Tab-separated table of N, CA, C and O in Angstrom:
chain	number	residue	atom	x	y	z
A	246	UNK	N	-49.090	39.937	79.545
A	246	UNK	CA	-48.955	40.062	78.113
A	246	UNK	C	-47.746	40.931	77.797
A	246	UNK	O	-47.504	41.927	78.474
A	247	UNK	N	-46.998	40.517	76.795
A	247	UNK	CA	-45.834	41.254	76.343
A	247	UNK	C	-46.127	41.821	74.964
A	247	UNK	O	-46.646	41.125	74.086
A	248	UNK	N	-45.791	43.075	74.790
A	248	UNK	CA	-45.886	43.711	73.488
A	248	UNK	C	-44.495	44.091	73.012
A	248	UNK	O	-43.689	44.603	73.789
A	249	UNK	N	-44.236	43.845	71.748
A	249	UNK	CA	-42.965	44.184	71.134
A	249	UNK	C	-43.241	45.184	70.031
A	249	UNK	O	-43.965	44.884	69.082
A	250	UNK	N	-42.670	46.366	70.155
A	250	UNK	CA	-42.889	47.444	69.207
A	250	UNK	C	-41.578	47.757	68.514
A	250	UNK	O	-40.609	48.158	69.155
A	251	UNK	N	-41.568	47.584	67.197
A	251	UNK	CA	-40.372	47.785	66.421
A	251	UNK	C	-40.327	49.174	65.799
A	251	UNK	O	-41.362	49.780	65.514
A	252	UNK	N	-39.123	49.634	65.546
A	252	UNK	CA	-38.912	50.845	64.783
A	252	UNK	C	-37.631	50.689	63.983
A	252	UNK	O	-36.813	49.812	64.250
A	253	UNK	N	-37.458	51.554	63.007
A	253	UNK	CA	-36.312	51.476	62.129
A	253	UNK	C	-36.674	50.821	60.817
A	253	UNK	O	-37.841	50.663	60.469
A	254	UNK	N	-35.679	50.424	60.087
A	254	UNK	CA	-35.891	49.837	58.786
A	254	UNK	C	-36.025	50.904	57.716
A	254	UNK	O	-35.886	52.099	57.972
A	255	UNK	N	-36.285	50.449	56.518
A	255	UNK	CA	-36.441	51.358	55.400
A	255	UNK	C	-35.648	50.904	54.200
A	255	UNK	O	-35.287	49.737	54.064
A	256	UNK	N	-35.383	51.851	53.333
A	256	UNK	CA	-34.671	51.606	52.088
A	256	UNK	C	-33.261	52.167	52.179
A	256	UNK	O	-33.069	53.319	52.586
A	257	UNK	N	-32.298	51.360	51.802
A	257	UNK	CA	-30.908	51.779	51.854
A	257	UNK	C	-30.159	51.148	50.685
A	257	UNK	O	-30.524	50.068	50.206
A	258	UNK	N	-29.136	51.823	50.221
A	258	UNK	CA	-28.301	51.270	49.172
A	258	UNK	C	-27.332	50.241	49.737
A	258	UNK	O	-26.982	50.273	50.919
A	259	UNK	N	-26.915	49.332	48.883
A	259	UNK	CA	-25.928	48.340	49.290
A	259	UNK	C	-24.706	49.023	49.885
A	259	UNK	O	-24.209	50.018	49.362
A	260	UNK	N	-24.232	48.466	50.986
A	260	UNK	CA	-23.118	49.041	51.704
A	260	UNK	C	-23.518	49.989	52.812
A	260	UNK	O	-22.674	50.366	53.638
A	261	UNK	N	-24.773	50.361	52.854
A	261	UNK	CA	-25.258	51.272	53.867
A	261	UNK	C	-25.595	50.584	55.168
A	261	UNK	O	-25.382	49.381	55.338
A	262	UNK	N	-26.147	51.361	56.085
A	262	UNK	CA	-26.440	50.877	57.424
A	262	UNK	C	-27.847	51.265	57.847
A	262	UNK	O	-28.387	52.289	57.425
A	263	UNK	N	-28.417	50.440	58.692
A	263	UNK	CA	-29.685	50.712	59.343
A	263	UNK	C	-29.629	50.156	60.753
A	263	UNK	O	-28.880	49.216	61.027
A	264	UNK	N	-30.433	50.725	61.624
A	264	UNK	CA	-30.572	50.191	62.964
A	264	UNK	C	-32.038	49.935	63.264
A	264	UNK	O	-32.880	50.818	63.115
A	265	UNK	N	-32.320	48.730	63.705
A	265	UNK	CA	-33.650	48.356	64.140
A	265	UNK	C	-33.723	48.374	65.658
A	265	UNK	O	-32.760	48.016	66.337
A	266	UNK	N	-34.865	48.779	66.174
A	266	UNK	CA	-35.097	48.786	67.602
A	266	UNK	C	-36.358	48.001	67.913
A	266	UNK	O	-37.294	47.961	67.115
A	267	UNK	N	-36.382	47.402	69.082
A	267	UNK	CA	-37.547	46.664	69.542
A	267	UNK	C	-37.709	46.917	71.026
A	267	UNK	O	-36.853	46.510	71.824
A	268	UNK	N	-38.784	47.582	71.385
A	268	UNK	CA	-39.068	47.891	72.772
A	268	UNK	C	-40.133	46.944	73.296
A	268	UNK	O	-41.195	46.802	72.690
A	269	UNK	N	-39.847	46.318	74.417
A	269	UNK	CA	-40.749	45.346	75.015
A	269	UNK	C	-41.437	45.939	76.231
A	269	UNK	O	-40.817	46.632	77.040
A	270	UNK	N	-42.705	45.658	76.354
A	270	UNK	CA	-43.456	46.082	77.529
A	270	UNK	C	-44.337	44.939	78.000
A	270	UNK	O	-44.759	44.097	77.203
A	271	UNK	N	-44.629	44.924	79.291
A	271	UNK	CA	-45.451	43.883	79.864
A	271	UNK	C	-45.177	43.726	81.339
A	271	UNK	O	-44.441	44.516	81.933
A	272	UNK	N	-45.776	42.707	81.918
A	272	UNK	CA	-45.641	42.508	83.354
A	272	UNK	C	-44.225	42.157	83.784
A	272	UNK	O	-43.723	42.667	84.772
A	273	UNK	N	-43.599	41.277	83.025
A	273	UNK	CA	-42.264	40.829	83.385
A	273	UNK	C	-41.497	40.407	82.137
A	273	UNK	O	-42.084	39.942	81.158
A	274	UNK	N	-40.202	40.581	82.201
A	274	UNK	CA	-39.326	40.150	81.127
A	274	UNK	C	-38.275	39.169	81.610
A	274	UNK	O	-37.399	38.773	80.846
A	275	UNK	N	-38.362	38.768	82.856
A	275	UNK	CA	-37.314	37.969	83.471
A	275	UNK	C	-37.191	36.579	82.875
A	275	UNK	O	-36.131	35.961	82.958
A	276	UNK	N	-38.242	36.075	82.288
A	276	UNK	CA	-38.249	34.717	81.763
A	276	UNK	C	-38.068	34.654	80.252
A	276	UNK	O	-38.255	33.586	79.662
A	277	UNK	N	-37.695	35.760	79.639
A	277	UNK	CA	-37.638	35.822	78.181
A	277	UNK	C	-36.269	36.245	77.683
A	277	UNK	O	-35.588	37.070	78.288
A	278	UNK	N	-35.889	35.666	76.564
A	278	UNK	CA	-34.777	36.151	75.767
A	278	UNK	C	-35.346	36.730	74.473
A	278	UNK	O	-36.480	36.447	74.094
A	279	UNK	N	-34.538	37.522	73.795
A	279	UNK	CA	-35.022	38.210	72.609
A	279	UNK	C	-34.075	38.023	71.433
A	279	UNK	O	-32.891	37.758	71.605
A	280	UNK	N	-34.634	38.168	70.257
A	280	UNK	CA	-33.838	38.023	69.056
A	280	UNK	C	-34.522	38.648	67.861
A	280	UNK	O	-35.580	39.271	67.969
A	281	UNK	N	-33.885	38.474	66.719
A	281	UNK	CA	-34.386	38.995	65.457
A	281	UNK	C	-34.461	37.885	64.421
A	281	UNK	O	-33.519	37.101	64.263
A	282	UNK	N	-35.582	37.829	63.733
A	282	UNK	CA	-35.783	36.960	62.591
A	282	UNK	C	-35.971	37.823	61.351
A	282	UNK	O	-36.265	39.010	61.443
A	283	UNK	N	-35.843	37.193	60.196
A	283	UNK	CA	-36.202	37.857	58.954
A	283	UNK	C	-36.861	36.854	58.022
A	283	UNK	O	-36.644	35.649	58.130
A	284	UNK	N	-37.660	37.381	57.111
A	284	UNK	CA	-38.400	36.524	56.197
A	284	UNK	C	-38.574	37.213	54.853
A	284	UNK	O	-38.898	38.395	54.790
A	285	UNK	N	-38.356	36.448	53.801
A	285	UNK	CA	-38.629	36.903	52.448
A	285	UNK	C	-39.699	36.003	51.863
A	285	UNK	O	-39.875	34.859	52.301
A	286	UNK	N	-40.440	36.482	50.863
A	286	UNK	CA	-41.490	35.651	50.280
A	286	UNK	C	-40.958	34.317	49.779
A	286	UNK	O	-39.906	34.256	49.133
A	287	UNK	N	-41.684	33.257	50.104
A	287	UNK	CA	-41.314	31.929	49.651
A	287	UNK	C	-40.279	31.224	50.494
A	287	UNK	O	-39.908	30.091	50.183
A	288	UNK	N	-39.806	31.869	51.551
A	288	UNK	CA	-38.813	31.259	52.418
A	288	UNK	C	-39.321	31.241	53.852
A	288	UNK	O	-40.174	32.045	54.226
A	289	UNK	N	-38.784	30.319	54.623
A	289	UNK	CA	-39.124	30.256	56.030
A	289	UNK	C	-38.496	31.421	56.781
A	289	UNK	O	-37.459	31.955	56.384
A	290	UNK	N	-39.154	31.798	57.852
A	290	UNK	CA	-38.596	32.825	58.713
A	290	UNK	C	-37.286	32.321	59.322
A	290	UNK	O	-37.209	31.212	59.844
A	291	UNK	N	-36.264	33.155	59.278
A	291	UNK	CA	-34.904	32.774	59.616
A	291	UNK	C	-34.422	33.538	60.838
A	291	UNK	O	-34.551	34.766	60.899
A	292	UNK	N	-33.840	32.826	61.784
A	292	UNK	CA	-33.219	33.485	62.927
A	292	UNK	C	-31.950	34.196	62.480
A	292	UNK	O	-31.055	33.579	61.899
A	293	UNK	N	-31.873	35.477	62.758
A	293	UNK	CA	-30.727	36.291	62.390
A	293	UNK	C	-29.763	36.456	63.560
A	293	UNK	O	-28.551	36.311	63.414
A	294	UNK	N	-30.302	36.785	64.712
A	294	UNK	CA	-29.491	37.019	65.897
A	294	UNK	C	-30.361	36.886	67.126
A	294	UNK	O	-31.573	37.107	67.068
A	295	UNK	N	-29.745	36.527	68.232
A	295	UNK	CA	-30.462	36.486	69.493
A	295	UNK	C	-29.529	36.901	70.608
A	295	UNK	O	-28.308	36.831	70.474
A	296	UNK	N	-30.111	37.323	71.709
A	296	UNK	CA	-29.338	37.768	72.851
A	296	UNK	C	-30.021	37.303	74.127
A	296	UNK	O	-31.245	37.367	74.246
A	297	UNK	N	-29.217	36.830	75.056
A	297	UNK	CA	-29.725	36.504	76.378
A	297	UNK	C	-29.867	37.795	77.163
A	297	UNK	O	-28.899	38.553	77.294
A	298	UNK	N	-31.054	38.058	77.661
A	298	UNK	CA	-31.361	39.339	78.263
A	298	UNK	C	-30.430	39.680	79.420
A	298	UNK	O	-29.938	40.804	79.523
A	299	UNK	N	-30.181	38.718	80.286
A	299	UNK	CA	-29.415	38.984	81.494
A	299	UNK	C	-27.906	39.013	81.268
A	299	UNK	O	-27.212	39.868	81.823
A	300	UNK	N	-27.407	38.105	80.456
A	300	UNK	CA	-25.967	37.953	80.306
A	300	UNK	C	-25.392	38.625	79.068
A	300	UNK	O	-24.189	38.891	79.009
A	301	UNK	N	-26.218	38.858	78.077
A	301	UNK	CA	-25.726	39.389	76.817
A	301	UNK	C	-25.094	38.367	75.901
A	301	UNK	O	-24.457	38.746	74.903
A	302	UNK	N	-25.238	37.090	76.209
A	302	UNK	CA	-24.740	36.043	75.326
A	302	UNK	C	-25.420	36.161	73.966
A	302	UNK	O	-26.639	36.319	73.889
A	303	UNK	N	-24.636	36.059	72.899
A	303	UNK	CA	-25.084	36.444	71.569
A	303	UNK	C	-24.853	35.338	70.558
A	303	UNK	O	-23.869	34.608	70.625
A	304	UNK	N	-25.765	35.238	69.618
A	304	UNK	CA	-25.645	34.339	68.477
A	304	UNK	C	-25.989	35.103	67.206
A	304	UNK	O	-26.903	35.930	67.196
A	305	UNK	N	-25.254	34.800	66.115
A	305	UNK	CA	-25.568	35.325	64.796
A	305	UNK	C	-25.587	34.197	63.785
A	305	UNK	O	-24.768	33.274	63.854
A	306	UNK	N	-26.496	34.301	62.843
A	306	UNK	CA	-26.440	33.406	61.704
A	306	UNK	C	-25.196	33.754	60.873
A	306	UNK	O	-24.761	34.919	60.830
A	307	UNK	N	-24.613	32.756	60.237
A	307	UNK	CA	-23.339	32.961	59.556
A	307	UNK	C	-23.384	34.095	58.529
A	307	UNK	O	-22.402	34.826	58.361
A	308	UNK	N	-24.490	34.251	57.860
A	308	UNK	CA	-24.571	35.205	56.765
A	308	UNK	C	-24.464	36.664	57.209
A	308	UNK	O	-24.229	37.539	56.375
A	309	UNK	N	-24.630	36.943	58.498
A	309	UNK	CA	-24.559	38.323	58.971
A	309	UNK	C	-23.384	38.568	59.902
A	309	UNK	O	-23.180	39.712	60.333
A	310	UNK	N	-22.611	37.562	60.197
A	310	UNK	CA	-21.481	37.731	61.098
A	310	UNK	C	-20.505	38.763	60.555
A	310	UNK	O	-20.171	38.764	59.377
A	311	UNK	N	-20.063	39.635	61.437
A	311	UNK	CA	-19.152	40.692	61.049
A	311	UNK	C	-19.827	41.921	60.496
A	311	UNK	O	-19.166	42.949	60.301
A	312	UNK	N	-21.116	41.847	60.229
A	312	UNK	CA	-21.854	42.975	59.674
A	312	UNK	C	-22.961	43.476	60.592
A	312	UNK	O	-23.219	44.675	60.653
A	313	UNK	N	-23.624	42.565	61.281
A	313	UNK	CA	-24.730	42.921	62.158
A	313	UNK	C	-24.292	42.815	63.611
A	313	UNK	O	-23.473	41.956	63.967
A	314	UNK	N	-24.865	43.660	64.444
A	314	UNK	CA	-24.599	43.626	65.872
A	314	UNK	C	-25.913	43.725	66.630
A	314	UNK	O	-26.675	44.675	66.432
A	315	UNK	N	-26.171	42.752	67.481
A	315	UNK	CA	-27.330	42.804	68.349
A	315	UNK	C	-26.883	43.291	69.722
A	315	UNK	O	-25.812	42.926	70.206
A	316	UNK	N	-27.683	44.124	70.333
A	316	UNK	CA	-27.373	44.641	71.650
A	316	UNK	C	-28.666	44.915	72.393
A	316	UNK	O	-29.744	44.955	71.793
A	317	UNK	N	-28.556	45.105	73.684
A	317	UNK	CA	-29.731	45.366	74.500
A	317	UNK	C	-29.473	46.521	75.443
A	317	UNK	O	-28.340	46.771	75.857
A	318	UNK	N	-30.518	47.232	75.750
A	318	UNK	CA	-30.500	48.280	76.745
A	318	UNK	C	-31.522	47.863	77.793
A	318	UNK	O	-32.715	48.132	77.659
A	319	UNK	N	-31.035	47.209	78.823
A	319	UNK	CA	-31.931	46.538	79.749
A	319	UNK	C	-32.868	47.494	80.488
A	319	UNK	O	-34.022	47.149	80.747
A	320	UNK	N	-32.369	48.669	80.833
A	320	UNK	CA	-33.192	49.623	81.572
A	320	UNK	C	-34.413	50.055	80.779
A	320	UNK	O	-35.427	50.446	81.361
A	321	UNK	N	-34.335	50.000	79.466
A	321	UNK	CA	-35.456	50.370	78.607
A	321	UNK	C	-36.140	49.161	77.986
A	321	UNK	O	-37.040	49.333	77.158
A	322	UNK	N	-35.724	47.968	78.385
A	322	UNK	CA	-36.289	46.736	77.835
A	322	UNK	C	-36.294	46.765	76.310
A	322	UNK	O	-37.301	46.439	75.666
A	323	UNK	N	-35.173	47.133	75.761
A	323	UNK	CA	-35.063	47.342	74.326
A	323	UNK	C	-33.898	46.547	73.762
A	323	UNK	O	-32.826	46.479	74.372
A	324	UNK	N	-34.120	45.967	72.609
A	324	UNK	CA	-33.069	45.272	71.884
A	324	UNK	C	-32.896	45.948	70.533
A	324	UNK	O	-33.868	46.435	69.939
A	325	UNK	N	-31.656	45.983	70.064
A	325	UNK	CA	-31.319	46.654	68.825
A	325	UNK	C	-30.647	45.684	67.868
A	325	UNK	O	-30.026	44.706	68.282
A	326	UNK	N	-30.761	45.984	66.604
A	326	UNK	CA	-29.996	45.290	65.589
A	326	UNK	C	-29.358	46.340	64.696
A	326	UNK	O	-30.052	46.992	63.906
A	327	UNK	N	-28.062	46.520	64.859
A	327	UNK	CA	-27.304	47.417	64.008
A	327	UNK	C	-26.845	46.639	62.788
A	327	UNK	O	-26.152	45.629	62.921
A	328	UNK	N	-27.219	47.097	61.618
A	328	UNK	CA	-26.931	46.401	60.377
A	328	UNK	C	-26.028	47.272	59.522
A	328	UNK	O	-26.440	48.333	59.055
A	329	UNK	N	-24.810	46.829	59.334
A	329	UNK	CA	-23.835	47.533	58.528
A	329	UNK	C	-23.495	46.723	57.284
A	329	UNK	O	-23.749	45.523	57.215
A	330	UNK	N	-22.899	47.394	56.317
A	330	UNK	CA	-22.485	46.742	55.075
A	330	UNK	C	-23.616	45.916	54.481
A	330	UNK	O	-23.441	44.758	54.092
A	331	UNK	N	-24.769	46.518	54.401
A	331	UNK	CA	-25.951	45.794	53.956
A	331	UNK	C	-25.827	45.352	52.509
A	331	UNK	O	-25.251	46.055	51.675
A	332	UNK	N	-26.381	44.194	52.236
A	332	UNK	CA	-26.370	43.585	50.917
A	332	UNK	C	-27.795	43.397	50.427
A	332	UNK	O	-28.716	43.274	51.233
A	333	UNK	N	-27.998	43.340	49.115
A	333	UNK	CA	-29.356	43.099	48.611
A	333	UNK	C	-29.994	41.840	49.190
A	333	UNK	O	-31.214	41.815	49.397
A	334	UNK	N	-29.212	40.821	49.462
A	334	UNK	CA	-29.765	39.598	50.025
A	334	UNK	C	-30.233	39.751	51.462
A	334	UNK	O	-30.860	38.835	52.011
A	335	UNK	N	-29.946	40.887	52.090
A	335	UNK	CA	-30.493	41.175	53.408
A	335	UNK	C	-31.920	41.695	53.344
A	335	UNK	O	-32.562	41.855	54.388
A	336	UNK	N	-32.403	41.986	52.154
A	336	UNK	CA	-33.761	42.485	51.997
A	336	UNK	C	-34.759	41.479	52.548
A	336	UNK	O	-34.763	40.312	52.149
A	337	UNK	N	-35.597	41.921	53.461
A	337	UNK	CA	-36.556	41.041	54.117
A	337	UNK	C	-37.419	41.872	55.052
A	337	UNK	O	-37.138	43.046	55.306
A	338	UNK	N	-38.449	41.241	55.564
A	338	UNK	CA	-39.166	41.782	56.701
A	338	UNK	C	-38.490	41.248	57.954
A	338	UNK	O	-38.329	40.037	58.108
A	339	UNK	N	-38.095	42.141	58.822
A	339	UNK	CA	-37.407	41.775	60.044
A	339	UNK	C	-38.377	41.822	61.218
A	339	UNK	O	-39.129	42.780	61.374
A	340	UNK	N	-38.332	40.777	62.028
A	340	UNK	CA	-39.234	40.638	63.165
A	340	UNK	C	-38.460	40.510	64.456
A	340	UNK	O	-37.572	39.662	64.577
A	341	UNK	N	-38.805	41.317	65.408
A	341	UNK	CA	-38.342	41.127	66.767
A	341	UNK	C	-39.105	39.959	67.389
A	341	UNK	O	-40.273	39.729	67.073
A	342	UNK	N	-38.441	39.221	68.260
A	342	UNK	CA	-39.047	38.042	68.860
A	342	UNK	C	-38.626	37.898	70.306
A	342	UNK	O	-37.507	38.251	70.682
A	343	UNK	N	-39.524	37.342	71.111
A	343	UNK	CA	-39.237	37.021	72.498
A	343	UNK	C	-39.729	35.613	72.785
A	343	UNK	O	-40.820	35.234	72.343
A	344	UNK	N	-38.928	34.849	73.510
A	344	UNK	CA	-39.329	33.507	73.864
A	344	UNK	C	-38.856	33.163	75.260
A	344	UNK	O	-37.897	33.730	75.764
A	345	UNK	N	-39.544	32.202	75.864
A	345	UNK	CA	-39.225	31.792	77.217
A	345	UNK	C	-37.838	31.178	77.273
A	345	UNK	O	-37.431	30.441	76.372
A	346	UNK	N	-37.150	31.482	78.341
A	346	UNK	CA	-35.821	30.933	78.545
A	346	UNK	C	-35.872	29.409	78.585
A	346	UNK	O	-36.774	28.820	79.182
A	347	UNK	N	-34.907	28.790	77.926
A	347	UNK	CA	-34.833	27.344	77.889
A	347	UNK	C	-35.455	26.710	76.670
A	347	UNK	O	-35.252	25.519	76.423
A	348	UNK	N	-36.201	27.473	75.911
A	348	UNK	CA	-36.779	26.986	74.675
A	348	UNK	C	-35.791	27.174	73.536
A	348	UNK	O	-34.799	27.875	73.657
A	349	UNK	N	-36.085	26.530	72.417
A	349	UNK	CA	-35.278	26.729	71.231
A	349	UNK	C	-35.626	28.022	70.532
A	349	UNK	O	-36.411	28.841	71.022
A	350	UNK	N	-35.018	28.217	69.375
A	350	UNK	CA	-35.237	29.441	68.610
A	350	UNK	C	-35.897	29.181	67.268
A	350	UNK	O	-35.750	29.974	66.338
A	351	UNK	N	-36.613	28.089	67.159
A	351	UNK	CA	-37.448	27.884	65.988
A	351	UNK	C	-38.626	28.842	66.031
A	351	UNK	O	-38.980	29.372	67.093
A	352	UNK	N	-39.242	29.056	64.893
A	352	UNK	CA	-40.387	29.953	64.827
A	352	UNK	C	-41.484	29.508	65.789
A	352	UNK	O	-42.117	30.333	66.454
A	353	UNK	N	-41.699	28.205	65.894
A	353	UNK	CA	-42.757	27.690	66.753
A	353	UNK	C	-42.477	27.898	68.227
A	353	UNK	O	-43.395	27.779	69.048
A	354	UNK	N	-41.233	28.205	68.588
A	354	UNK	CA	-40.878	28.423	69.981
A	354	UNK	C	-41.128	29.851	70.443
A	354	UNK	O	-41.068	30.122	71.641
A	355	UNK	N	-41.388	30.746	69.534
A	355	UNK	CA	-41.497	32.155	69.869
A	355	UNK	C	-42.830	32.442	70.540
A	355	UNK	O	-43.889	32.051	70.044
A	356	UNK	N	-42.776	33.135	71.658
A	356	UNK	CA	-43.981	33.493	72.385
A	356	UNK	C	-44.596	34.801	71.908
A	356	UNK	O	-45.825	34.944	71.896
A	357	UNK	N	-43.756	35.756	71.540
A	357	UNK	CA	-44.233	37.068	71.136
A	357	UNK	C	-43.437	37.557	69.942
A	357	UNK	O	-42.221	37.368	69.863
A	358	UNK	N	-44.144	38.209	69.030
A	358	UNK	CA	-43.548	38.779	67.831
A	358	UNK	C	-43.796	40.277	67.763
A	358	UNK	O	-44.872	40.760	68.135
A	359	UNK	N	-42.794	40.995	67.274
A	359	UNK	CA	-43.027	42.365	66.872
A	359	UNK	C	-43.820	42.406	65.585
A	359	UNK	O	-44.103	41.380	64.960
A	360	UNK	N	-44.200	43.602	65.181
A	360	UNK	CA	-45.082	43.744	64.026
A	360	UNK	C	-44.371	43.559	62.698
A	360	UNK	O	-45.026	43.417	61.665
A	361	UNK	N	-43.058	43.556	62.707
A	361	UNK	CA	-42.277	43.428	61.493
A	361	UNK	C	-41.975	44.776	60.874
A	361	UNK	O	-42.783	45.697	60.929
A	362	UNK	N	-40.810	44.886	60.287
A	362	UNK	CA	-40.432	46.106	59.595
A	362	UNK	C	-39.644	45.731	58.341
A	362	UNK	O	-38.801	44.835	58.366
A	363	UNK	N	-39.945	46.415	57.257
A	363	UNK	CA	-39.319	46.109	55.983
A	363	UNK	C	-37.935	46.737	55.900
A	363	UNK	O	-37.762	47.923	56.180
A	364	UNK	N	-36.973	45.929	55.513
A	364	UNK	CA	-35.639	46.399	55.173
A	364	UNK	C	-35.403	46.065	53.710
A	364	UNK	O	-35.475	44.896	53.319
A	365	UNK	N	-35.152	47.077	52.920
A	365	UNK	CA	-34.906	46.886	51.497
A	365	UNK	C	-33.541	47.462	51.156
A	365	UNK	O	-33.279	48.640	51.408
A	366	UNK	N	-32.699	46.636	50.583
A	366	UNK	CA	-31.347	47.036	50.209
A	366	UNK	C	-31.265	47.009	48.693
A	366	UNK	O	-31.418	45.954	48.070
A	367	UNK	N	-31.027	48.149	48.107
A	367	UNK	CA	-30.962	48.259	46.663
A	367	UNK	C	-29.531	48.152	46.183
A	367	UNK	O	-28.587	48.534	46.882
A	368	UNK	N	-29.368	47.639	44.981
A	368	UNK	CA	-28.054	47.537	44.371
A	368	UNK	C	-27.779	48.679	43.421
A	368	UNK	O	-26.648	49.004	43.124
């Protein structure tokens, strides 16, 4: 069993920064990649960024490119999302996610979810 424990988030003014962390624990992480989703009421959960655990290969959704940075600290089994130049439209619940290697990144492909953390960006 894998557990994903998130920290970070909160309330920030537009233009500010936040960093989210997600620490993974369990028997093994060798078969999993990790990423971040976000969701607002009335919308589907959206993939924001993902990272290949071993190689660091990275993907970002277009709306956050140049502003968000995903990174991993492999020794601590932790993935981060550094969010800079935040905009009100970034307001959402952010979820850490882990899925088996070789699967897609749709919501239905995710094997494990973090508990979610609220990010609110005020104007």
